[in-house]
Amino acid sequence: MNFHSQSDFIFAANWKMYKTPDEAEQFFNAFFEEYKPGAEHLIFLPPATDLYVCQKKILHQKNIFFGGQNSYFEVKGAFTGEISPLFLKQMGAKYGLVGHSERRQIFGEKNELLAKKVKALQDNGLIPIFCIGETIEERKSNKTNEVLTEQIQKGLALLNPKLDLIVAYEPVWAIGTGLTANLEQVSEAHLTIRGLLDKMGTSAPILYGGSVKPDNSGDLKKVKNVNGFLIGGASLEVDSFISIIKS
Ligand code: PGA
């Protein structure tokens, strides 16, 4: 599958540090009872300890994939606590999240490190889902475009544009807060990002993330250059995740 030639809407579920393996299994049992597959492309990003549950439950499903929330830029070595992209690949993962604002802000990950992580994922046959977004202070001081440009130029400095990539625009102030960027803000940011990606020679899909819920997903979906969603809180419950998919 190559994103350069496909246009299915993408729904990526970022479970963050929620769901024990038992809870993940229960989720998938309930999910597959309710979910009627359509043309969409689903990606589950569970905690690493749930990846084997994904392997068991969704590895052979059509249009449903999974990935890691974090991985290191080396494939093996004395890096206690880290996860190798090669190990993710062997588990059957297809994607790897990089640069989520929680990784940037809580764990201090910088663009230079993220660039190496993106490269390592691509080198190991995984598709990076590269997250960017401005803080509320940056937006208020009209620095949104500047921040997005820097995050893309530095974080994707080692990108192979011929290989697949997904970019997720997530304004930091909209993540987990119940505040969503308005449609105009989303449209403007996605247009800026599309322009930057064009210059790099990639037509990567651009996801919107930040408090996507069943009651706003229908409108957000119609915004130009929004090719999918990265969903946190609302992806944890089968009903709300399916409502978003159907919206
Ligand atoms: P949220 O999280 O949907 O709970 O705002 C989105 C994300 O962090 O990817």
PDB file of C-alpha atoms and ligand atoms in Angstrom:
ATOM      1  CA  MET A   1       0.000   0.000   0.000  1.00  0.00           C
ATOM      2  CA  ASN A   2       1.258   3.393  -0.905  1.00  0.00           C
ATOM      3  CA  PHE A   3      -0.272   6.603   0.400  1.00  0.00           C
ATOM      4  CA  HIS A   4       0.785   8.420  -2.710  1.00  0.00           C
ATOM      5  CA  SER A   5      -2.001   6.680  -4.532  1.00  0.00           C
ATOM      6  CA  GLN A   6      -4.716   6.108  -1.949  1.00  0.00           C
ATOM      7  CA  SER A   7      -7.262   8.407  -0.440  1.00  0.00           C
ATOM      8  CA  ASP A   8      -9.088   6.428   2.251  1.00  0.00           C
ATOM      9  CA  PHE A   9      -9.781   8.452   5.373  1.00  0.00           C
ATOM     10  CA  ILE A  10      -7.497   7.381   8.231  1.00  0.00           C
ATOM     11  CA  PHE A  11      -8.643   6.901  11.825  1.00  0.00           C
ATOM     12  CA  ALA A  12      -5.686   6.424  14.161  1.00  0.00           C
ATOM     13  CA  ALA A  13      -6.383   5.509  17.798  1.00  0.00           C
ATOM     14  CA  ASN A  14      -3.726   6.727  20.224  1.00  0.00           C
ATOM     15  CA  TRP A  15      -4.373   4.805  23.435  1.00  0.00           C
ATOM     16  CA  LYS A  16      -1.529   6.527  25.319  1.00  0.00           C
ATOM     17  CA  MET A  17      -0.876   4.747  28.658  1.00  0.00           C
ATOM     18  CA  TYR A  18      -4.352   3.238  28.931  1.00  0.00           C
ATOM     19  CA  LYS A  19      -5.600  -0.371  28.735  1.00  0.00           C
ATOM     20  CA  THR A  20      -4.048  -3.452  30.260  1.00  0.00           C
ATOM     21  CA  PRO A  21      -3.681  -6.407  27.871  1.00  0.00           C
ATOM     22  CA  ASP A  22      -6.959  -7.831  29.227  1.00  0.00           C
ATOM     23  CA  GLU A  23      -8.734  -4.538  28.616  1.00  0.00           C
ATOM     24  CA  ALA A  24      -7.274  -4.336  25.104  1.00  0.00           C
ATOM     25  CA  GLU A  25      -8.567  -7.824  24.351  1.00  0.00           C
ATOM     26  CA  GLN A  26     -12.027  -6.925  25.673  1.00  0.00           C
ATOM     27  CA  PHE A  27     -12.000  -3.787  23.541  1.00  0.00           C
ATOM     28  CA  PHE A  28     -11.241  -5.724  20.350  1.00  0.00           C
ATOM     29  CA  ASN A  29     -13.850  -8.397  21.120  1.00  0.00           C
ATOM     30  CA  ALA A  30     -16.512  -5.716  21.518  1.00  0.00           C
ATOM     31  CA  PHE A  31     -15.171  -3.676  18.591  1.00  0.00           C
ATOM     32  CA  PHE A  32     -15.368  -6.512  16.081  1.00  0.00           C
ATOM     33  CA  GLU A  33     -18.922  -7.310  17.129  1.00  0.00           C
ATOM     34  CA  GLU A  34     -19.999  -3.799  16.215  1.00  0.00           C
ATOM     35  CA  TYR A  35     -17.672  -2.591  13.494  1.00  0.00           C
ATOM     36  CA  LYS A  36     -18.771  -2.894   9.872  1.00  0.00           C
ATOM     37  CA  PRO A  37     -15.725  -2.367   7.685  1.00  0.00           C
ATOM     38  CA  GLY A  38     -15.882   0.410   5.112  1.00  0.00           C
ATOM     39  CA  ALA A  39     -13.300   2.036   2.869  1.00  0.00           C
ATOM     40  CA  GLU A  40     -11.527   3.627   5.833  1.00  0.00           C
ATOM     41  CA  HIS A  41      -8.084   2.797   7.105  1.00  0.00           C
ATOM     42  CA  LEU A  42      -7.810   2.125  10.869  1.00  0.00           C
ATOM     43  CA  ILE A  43      -4.625   2.253  12.912  1.00  0.00           C
ATOM     44  CA  PHE A  44      -4.390   1.239  16.570  1.00  0.00           C
ATOM     45  CA  LEU A  45      -1.483   2.638  18.589  1.00  0.00           C
ATOM     46  CA  PRO A  46      -1.628   0.788  21.923  1.00  0.00           C
ATOM     47  CA  PRO A  47       0.901   0.692  24.772  1.00  0.00           C
ATOM     48  CA  ALA A  48       3.798  -1.627  23.854  1.00  0.00           C
ATOM     49  CA  THR A  49       2.552  -4.244  26.314  1.00  0.00           C
ATOM     50  CA  ASP A  50      -0.668  -4.574  24.269  1.00  0.00           C
ATOM     51  CA  LEU A  51       1.035  -5.071  20.914  1.00  0.00           C
ATOM     52  CA  TYR A  52       0.799  -8.847  21.104  1.00  0.00           C
ATOM     53  CA  VAL A  53      -2.963  -8.487  21.618  1.00  0.00           C
ATOM     54  CA  CYS A  54      -3.093  -6.465  18.376  1.00  0.00           C
ATOM     55  CA  GLN A  55      -1.016  -9.137  16.689  1.00  0.00           C
ATOM     56  CA  LYS A  56      -3.534 -11.756  17.763  1.00  0.00           C
ATOM     57  CA  LYS A  57      -6.672  -9.737  17.044  1.00  0.00           C
ATOM     58  CA  ILE A  58      -5.996  -7.576  14.000  1.00  0.00           C
ATOM     59  CA  LEU A  59      -2.925  -8.741  12.108  1.00  0.00           C
ATOM     60  CA  HIS A  60      -4.925 -10.307   9.299  1.00  0.00           C
ATOM     61  CA  GLN A  61      -7.799  -7.824   9.113  1.00  0.00           C
ATOM     62  CA  LYS A  62      -8.155  -5.865   5.911  1.00  0.00           C
ATOM     63  CA  ASN A  63      -7.536  -2.101   6.271  1.00  0.00           C
ATOM     64  CA  ILE A  64      -6.834  -2.373  10.015  1.00  0.00           C
ATOM     65  CA  PHE A  65      -3.285  -1.960  11.227  1.00  0.00           C
ATOM     66  CA  PHE A  66      -1.332  -1.233  14.379  1.00  0.00           C
ATOM     67  CA  GLY A  67       1.820   0.471  15.444  1.00  0.00           C
ATOM     68  CA  GLY A  68       4.040   1.523  18.311  1.00  0.00           C
ATOM     69  CA  GLN A  69       3.682   4.740  20.298  1.00  0.00           C
ATOM     70  CA  ASN A  70       7.432   5.063  20.647  1.00  0.00           C
ATOM     71  CA  SER A  71      10.622   3.525  19.275  1.00  0.00           C
ATOM     72  CA  TYR A  72      14.328   4.288  19.407  1.00  0.00           C
ATOM     73  CA  PHE A  73      16.580   5.199  16.476  1.00  0.00           C
ATOM     74  CA  GLU A  74      18.948   2.263  17.000  1.00  0.00           C
ATOM     75  CA  VAL A  75      17.796  -1.267  16.174  1.00  0.00           C
ATOM     76  CA  LYS A  76      19.558  -2.991  19.078  1.00  0.00           C
ATOM     77  CA  GLY A  77      21.981  -2.354  21.900  1.00  0.00           C
ATOM     78  CA  ALA A  78      22.328  -1.349  25.528  1.00  0.00           C
ATOM     79  CA  PHE A  79      19.362   1.033  25.633  1.00  0.00           C
ATOM     80  CA  THR A  80      17.398  -0.040  28.695  1.00  0.00           C
ATOM     81  CA  GLY A  81      13.698   0.642  28.396  1.00  0.00           C
ATOM     82  CA  GLU A  82      13.709   1.466  24.698  1.00  0.00           C
ATOM     83  CA  ILE A  83      11.882  -0.314  21.889  1.00  0.00           C
ATOM     84  CA  SER A  84      13.557  -1.169  18.606  1.00  0.00           C
ATOM     85  CA  PRO A  85      11.770  -0.397  15.336  1.00  0.00           C
ATOM     86  CA  LEU A  86      12.939  -3.800  14.173  1.00  0.00           C
ATOM     87  CA  PHE A  87      11.096  -5.457  17.078  1.00  0.00           C
ATOM     88  CA  LEU A  88       7.934  -3.514  16.207  1.00  0.00           C
ATOM     89  CA  LYS A  89       8.233  -4.668  12.627  1.00  0.00           C
ATOM     90  CA  GLN A  90       8.580  -8.300  13.697  1.00  0.00           C
ATOM     91  CA  MET A  91       5.470  -7.990  15.867  1.00  0.00           C
ATOM     92  CA  GLY A  92       3.549  -7.149  12.711  1.00  0.00           C
ATOM     93  CA  ALA A  93       3.340  -3.403  13.365  1.00  0.00           C
ATOM     94  CA  LYS A  94       3.070  -1.199  10.321  1.00  0.00           C
ATOM     95  CA  TYR A  95       3.363   2.240  11.929  1.00  0.00           C
ATOM     96  CA  GLY A  96       5.313   4.150  14.547  1.00  0.00           C
ATOM     97  CA  LEU A  97       4.226   7.362  16.253  1.00  0.00           C
ATOM     98  CA  VAL A  98       6.945  10.007  16.502  1.00  0.00           C
ATOM     99  CA  GLY A  99       6.976  13.432  18.099  1.00  0.00           C
ATOM    100  CA  HIS A 100       3.659  13.350  19.926  1.00  0.00           C
ATOM    101  CA  SER A 101       3.435  16.493  22.052  1.00  0.00           C
ATOM    102  CA  GLU A 102       3.509  14.376  25.224  1.00  0.00           C
ATOM    103  CA  ARG A 103       6.850  12.911  24.102  1.00  0.00           C
ATOM    104  CA  ARG A 104       8.121  16.387  23.267  1.00  0.00           C
ATOM    105  CA  GLN A 105       6.886  18.080  26.438  1.00  0.00           C
ATOM    106  CA  ILE A 106       7.031  15.424  29.168  1.00  0.00           C
ATOM    107  CA  PHE A 107      10.015  13.434  27.885  1.00  0.00           C
ATOM    108  CA  GLY A 108      11.917  16.346  26.358  1.00  0.00           C
ATOM    109  CA  GLU A 109      12.255  14.886  22.859  1.00  0.00           C
ATOM    110  CA  LYS A 110      13.688  17.419  20.431  1.00  0.00           C
ATOM    111  CA  ASN A 111      13.345  17.726  16.653  1.00  0.00           C
ATOM    112  CA  GLU A 112      16.879  16.391  16.076  1.00  0.00           C
ATOM    113  CA  LEU A 113      16.117  13.165  17.966  1.00  0.00           C
ATOM    114  CA  LEU A 114      12.759  12.858  16.222  1.00  0.00           C
ATOM    115  CA  ALA A 115      14.439  13.129  12.817  1.00  0.00           C
ATOM    116  CA  LYS A 116      16.556  10.069  13.663  1.00  0.00           C
ATOM    117  CA  LYS A 117      13.505   8.184  14.897  1.00  0.00           C
ATOM    118  CA  VAL A 118      11.629   8.921  11.668  1.00  0.00           C
ATOM    119  CA  LYS A 119      14.580   7.659   9.638  1.00  0.00           C
ATOM    120  CA  ALA A 120      14.932   4.498  11.753  1.00  0.00           C
ATOM    121  CA  LEU A 121      11.266   3.670  11.255  1.00  0.00           C
ATOM    122  CA  GLN A 122      11.501   4.114   7.498  1.00  0.00           C
ATOM    123  CA  ASP A 123      14.779   2.161   7.360  1.00  0.00           C
ATOM    124  CA  ASN A 124      13.019  -0.730   9.066  1.00  0.00           C
ATOM    125  CA  GLY A 125       9.992  -0.776   6.810  1.00  0.00           C
ATOM    126  CA  LEU A 126       7.605   1.046   9.148  1.00  0.00           C
ATOM    127  CA  ILE A 127       5.550   4.136   8.355  1.00  0.00           C
ATOM    128  CA  PRO A 128       6.180   7.080  10.687  1.00  0.00           C
ATOM    129  CA  ILE A 129       3.201   9.064  11.977  1.00  0.00           C
ATOM    130  CA  PHE A 130       4.964  12.327  12.665  1.00  0.00           C
ATOM    131  CA  CYS A 131       3.154  14.728  15.029  1.00  0.00           C
ATOM    132  CA  ILE A 132       3.490  18.481  15.095  1.00  0.00           C
ATOM    133  CA  GLY A 133       1.585  21.330  16.717  1.00  0.00           C
ATOM    134  CA  GLU A 134       1.861  24.664  18.445  1.00  0.00           C
ATOM    135  CA  THR A 135       1.257  25.564  22.100  1.00  0.00           C
ATOM    136  CA  ILE A 136      -1.347  28.133  23.093  1.00  0.00           C
ATOM    137  CA  GLU A 137       1.374  30.735  23.750  1.00  0.00           C
ATOM    138  CA  GLU A 138       2.816  30.189  20.285  1.00  0.00           C
ATOM    139  CA  ARG A 139      -0.608  30.557  18.688  1.00  0.00           C
ATOM    140  CA  LYS A 140      -1.389  33.707  20.657  1.00  0.00           C
ATOM    141  CA  SER A 141       1.875  35.287  19.561  1.00  0.00           C
ATOM    142  CA  ASN A 142       1.179  34.412  15.902  1.00  0.00           C
ATOM    143  CA  LYS A 143       4.000  31.891  15.734  1.00  0.00           C
ATOM    144  CA  THR A 144       1.946  28.897  14.578  1.00  0.00           C
ATOM    145  CA  ASN A 145       3.292  28.797  11.025  1.00  0.00           C
ATOM    146  CA  GLU A 146       6.839  29.357  12.196  1.00  0.00           C
ATOM    147  CA  VAL A 147       6.595  26.500  14.704  1.00  0.00           C
ATOM    148  CA  LEU A 148       5.029  24.090  12.213  1.00  0.00           C
ATOM    149  CA  THR A 149       7.684  24.972   9.627  1.00  0.00           C
ATOM    150  CA  GLU A 150      10.527  24.371  12.071  1.00  0.00           C
ATOM    151  CA  GLN A 151       9.056  21.100  13.339  1.00  0.00           C
ATOM    152  CA  ILE A 152       8.658  19.820   9.789  1.00  0.00           C
ATOM    153  CA  GLN A 153      11.990  21.000   8.465  1.00  0.00           C
ATOM    154  CA  LYS A 154      13.997  19.702  11.437  1.00  0.00           C
ATOM    155  CA  GLY A 155      11.922  16.674  12.382  1.00  0.00           C
ATOM    156  CA  LEU A 156      11.736  15.434   8.792  1.00  0.00           C
ATOM    157  CA  ALA A 157      15.317  16.387   7.904  1.00  0.00           C
ATOM    158  CA  LEU A 158      16.294  12.747   7.309  1.00  0.00           C
ATOM    159  CA  LEU A 159      13.059  11.702   5.606  1.00  0.00           C
ATOM    160  CA  ASN A 160      13.069   9.563   2.502  1.00  0.00           C
ATOM    161  CA  PRO A 161      10.183  11.250   0.644  1.00  0.00           C
ATOM    162  CA  LYS A 162       9.817   8.230  -1.635  1.00  0.00           C
ATOM    163  CA  LEU A 163       8.677   6.118   1.315  1.00  0.00           C
ATOM    164  CA  ASP A 164       5.340   6.437   3.093  1.00  0.00           C
ATOM    165  CA  LEU A 165       4.751   8.930   5.862  1.00  0.00           C
ATOM    166  CA  ILE A 166       1.768  10.286   7.771  1.00  0.00           C
ATOM    167  CA  VAL A 167       1.808  13.698   9.431  1.00  0.00           C
ATOM    168  CA  ALA A 168      -0.524  14.568  12.318  1.00  0.00           C
ATOM    169  CA  TYR A 169      -1.343  18.172  13.137  1.00  0.00           C
ATOM    170  CA  GLU A 170      -2.274  18.379  16.809  1.00  0.00           C
ATOM    171  CA  PRO A 171      -2.448  21.813  18.411  1.00  0.00           C
ATOM    172  CA  VAL A 172      -1.064  21.162  21.894  1.00  0.00           C
ATOM    173  CA  TRP A 173      -3.819  23.235  23.504  1.00  0.00           C
ATOM    174  CA  ALA A 174      -6.488  20.983  21.959  1.00  0.00           C
ATOM    175  CA  ILE A 175      -5.095  17.661  23.175  1.00  0.00           C
ATOM    176  CA  GLY A 176      -7.139  16.110  25.958  1.00  0.00           C
ATOM    177  CA  THR A 177      -8.662  19.485  26.828  1.00  0.00           C
ATOM    178  CA  GLY A 178     -12.043  19.249  25.094  1.00  0.00           C
ATOM    179  CA  LEU A 179     -11.041  22.335  23.077  1.00  0.00           C
ATOM    180  CA  THR A 180     -10.882  21.747  19.341  1.00  0.00           C
ATOM    181  CA  ALA A 181      -9.283  24.051  16.852  1.00  0.00           C
ATOM    182  CA  ASN A 182     -12.058  25.706  14.825  1.00  0.00           C
ATOM    183  CA  LEU A 183     -12.530  24.678  11.224  1.00  0.00           C
ATOM    184  CA  GLU A 184     -10.756  27.758   9.907  1.00  0.00           C
ATOM    185  CA  GLN A 185      -7.714  27.169  12.123  1.00  0.00           C
ATOM    186  CA  VAL A 186      -7.584  23.530  11.045  1.00  0.00           C
ATOM    187  CA  SER A 187      -7.942  24.433   7.383  1.00  0.00           C
ATOM    188  CA  GLU A 188      -5.215  27.076   7.585  1.00  0.00           C
ATOM    189  CA  ALA A 189      -2.733  24.847   9.424  1.00  0.00           C
ATOM    190  CA  HIS A 190      -3.339  21.905   7.092  1.00  0.00           C
ATOM    191  CA  LEU A 191      -2.840  24.119   4.049  1.00  0.00           C
ATOM    192  CA  THR A 192       0.472  25.375   5.457  1.00  0.00           C
ATOM    193  CA  ILE A 193       1.576  21.820   6.196  1.00  0.00           C
ATOM    194  CA  ARG A 194       0.524  20.584   2.750  1.00  0.00           C
ATOM    195  CA  GLY A 195       2.664  23.316   1.186  1.00  0.00           C
ATOM    196  CA  LEU A 196       5.685  22.371   3.298  1.00  0.00           C
ATOM    197  CA  LEU A 197       5.297  18.677   2.503  1.00  0.00           C
ATOM    198  CA  ASP A 198       4.922  19.407  -1.218  1.00  0.00           C
ATOM    199  CA  LYS A 199       8.268  21.161  -1.133  1.00  0.00           C
ATOM    200  CA  MET A 200       9.838  18.088   0.449  1.00  0.00           C
ATOM    201  CA  GLY A 201       8.414  15.888  -2.291  1.00  0.00           C
ATOM    202  CA  THR A 202       5.949  13.924  -0.173  1.00  0.00           C
ATOM    203  CA  SER A 203       2.190  13.757  -0.490  1.00  0.00           C
ATOM    204  CA  ALA A 204       1.796  12.294   3.008  1.00  0.00           C
ATOM    205  CA  PRO A 205      -1.763  12.316   4.378  1.00  0.00           C
ATOM    206  CA  ILE A 206      -2.296  14.877   7.140  1.00  0.00           C
ATOM    207  CA  LEU A 207      -4.328  13.855  10.188  1.00  0.00           C
ATOM    208  CA  TYR A 208      -5.982  16.296  12.575  1.00  0.00           C
ATOM    209  CA  GLY A 209      -5.831  15.516  16.279  1.00  0.00           C
ATOM    210  CA  GLY A 210      -6.925  17.221  19.483  1.00  0.00           C
ATOM    211  CA  SER A 211     -10.258  16.437  21.157  1.00  0.00           C
ATOM    212  CA  VAL A 212     -11.811  14.782  18.101  1.00  0.00           C
ATOM    213  CA  LYS A 213     -15.197  13.502  19.319  1.00  0.00           C
ATOM    214  CA  PRO A 214     -18.343  12.070  17.704  1.00  0.00           C
ATOM    215  CA  ASP A 215     -19.997  15.505  17.816  1.00  0.00           C
ATOM    216  CA  ASN A 216     -17.263  17.387  15.933  1.00  0.00           C
ATOM    217  CA  SER A 217     -15.781  14.718  13.672  1.00  0.00           C
ATOM    218  CA  GLY A 218     -18.373  15.119  10.885  1.00  0.00           C
ATOM    219  CA  ASP A 219     -17.478  18.789  10.385  1.00  0.00           C
ATOM    220  CA  LEU A 220     -13.734  18.310  10.781  1.00  0.00           C
ATOM    221  CA  LYS A 221     -13.787  15.527   8.223  1.00  0.00           C
ATOM    222  CA  LYS A 222     -15.011  17.900   5.528  1.00  0.00           C
ATOM    223  CA  VAL A 223     -12.124  20.348   5.944  1.00  0.00           C
ATOM    224  CA  LYS A 224      -9.836  20.435   2.929  1.00  0.00           C
ATOM    225  CA  ASN A 225      -6.484  18.691   3.429  1.00  0.00           C
ATOM    226  CA  VAL A 226      -7.769  16.786   6.467  1.00  0.00           C
ATOM    227  CA  ASN A 227      -7.053  13.192   5.448  1.00  0.00           C
ATOM    228  CA  GLY A 228      -7.781  11.530   8.760  1.00  0.00           C
ATOM    229  CA  PHE A 229      -7.818  11.865  12.546  1.00  0.00           C
ATOM    230  CA  LEU A 230      -5.512  11.006  15.412  1.00  0.00           C
ATOM    231  CA  ILE A 231      -7.845  10.273  18.287  1.00  0.00           C
ATOM    232  CA  GLY A 232      -6.931   9.926  21.960  1.00  0.00           C
ATOM    233  CA  GLY A 233      -9.684   9.874  24.590  1.00  0.00           C
ATOM    234  CA  ALA A 234     -12.556   9.063  22.229  1.00  0.00           C
ATOM    235  CA  SER A 235     -10.740   6.015  20.818  1.00  0.00           C
ATOM    236  CA  LEU A 236     -10.744   4.245  24.171  1.00  0.00           C
ATOM    237  CA  GLU A 237     -14.444   3.366  24.038  1.00  0.00           C
ATOM    238  CA  VAL A 238     -15.830   1.194  21.249  1.00  0.00           C
ATOM    239  CA  ASP A 239     -19.003   3.266  20.859  1.00  0.00           C
ATOM    240  CA  SER A 240     -17.352   6.659  20.552  1.00  0.00           C
ATOM    241  CA  PHE A 241     -14.619   5.368  18.234  1.00  0.00           C
ATOM    242  CA  ILE A 242     -17.167   3.726  15.933  1.00  0.00           C
ATOM    243  CA  SER A 243     -19.361   6.865  16.005  1.00  0.00           C
ATOM    244  CA  ILE A 244     -16.389   8.906  14.798  1.00  0.00           C
ATOM    245  CA  ILE A 245     -15.639   6.398  12.042  1.00  0.00           C
ATOM    246  CA  LYS A 246     -19.261   6.538  10.874  1.00  0.00           C
ATOM    247  CA  SER A 247     -19.641  10.318  11.143  1.00  0.00           C
TER     248      SER A 247
HETATM  249  P1  PGA B   1      -7.308  13.592  22.479  1.00  0.00           P
HETATM  250  O1  PGA B   1      -5.793  13.155  22.183  1.00  0.00           O
HETATM  251  O2  PGA B   1      -8.146  13.096  21.329  1.00  0.00           O
HETATM  252  O3  PGA B   1      -7.646  12.926  23.777  1.00  0.00           O
HETATM  253  O4  PGA B   1      -7.322  15.080  22.561  1.00  0.00           O
HETATM  254  C1  PGA B   1      -5.261  13.251  20.903  1.00  0.00           C
HETATM  255  C2  PGA B   1      -3.823  12.818  20.910  1.00  0.00           C
HETATM  256  O5  PGA B   1      -3.115  13.090  21.900  1.00  0.00           O
HETATM  257  O6  PGA B   1      -3.323  12.201  19.955  1.00  0.00           O
END
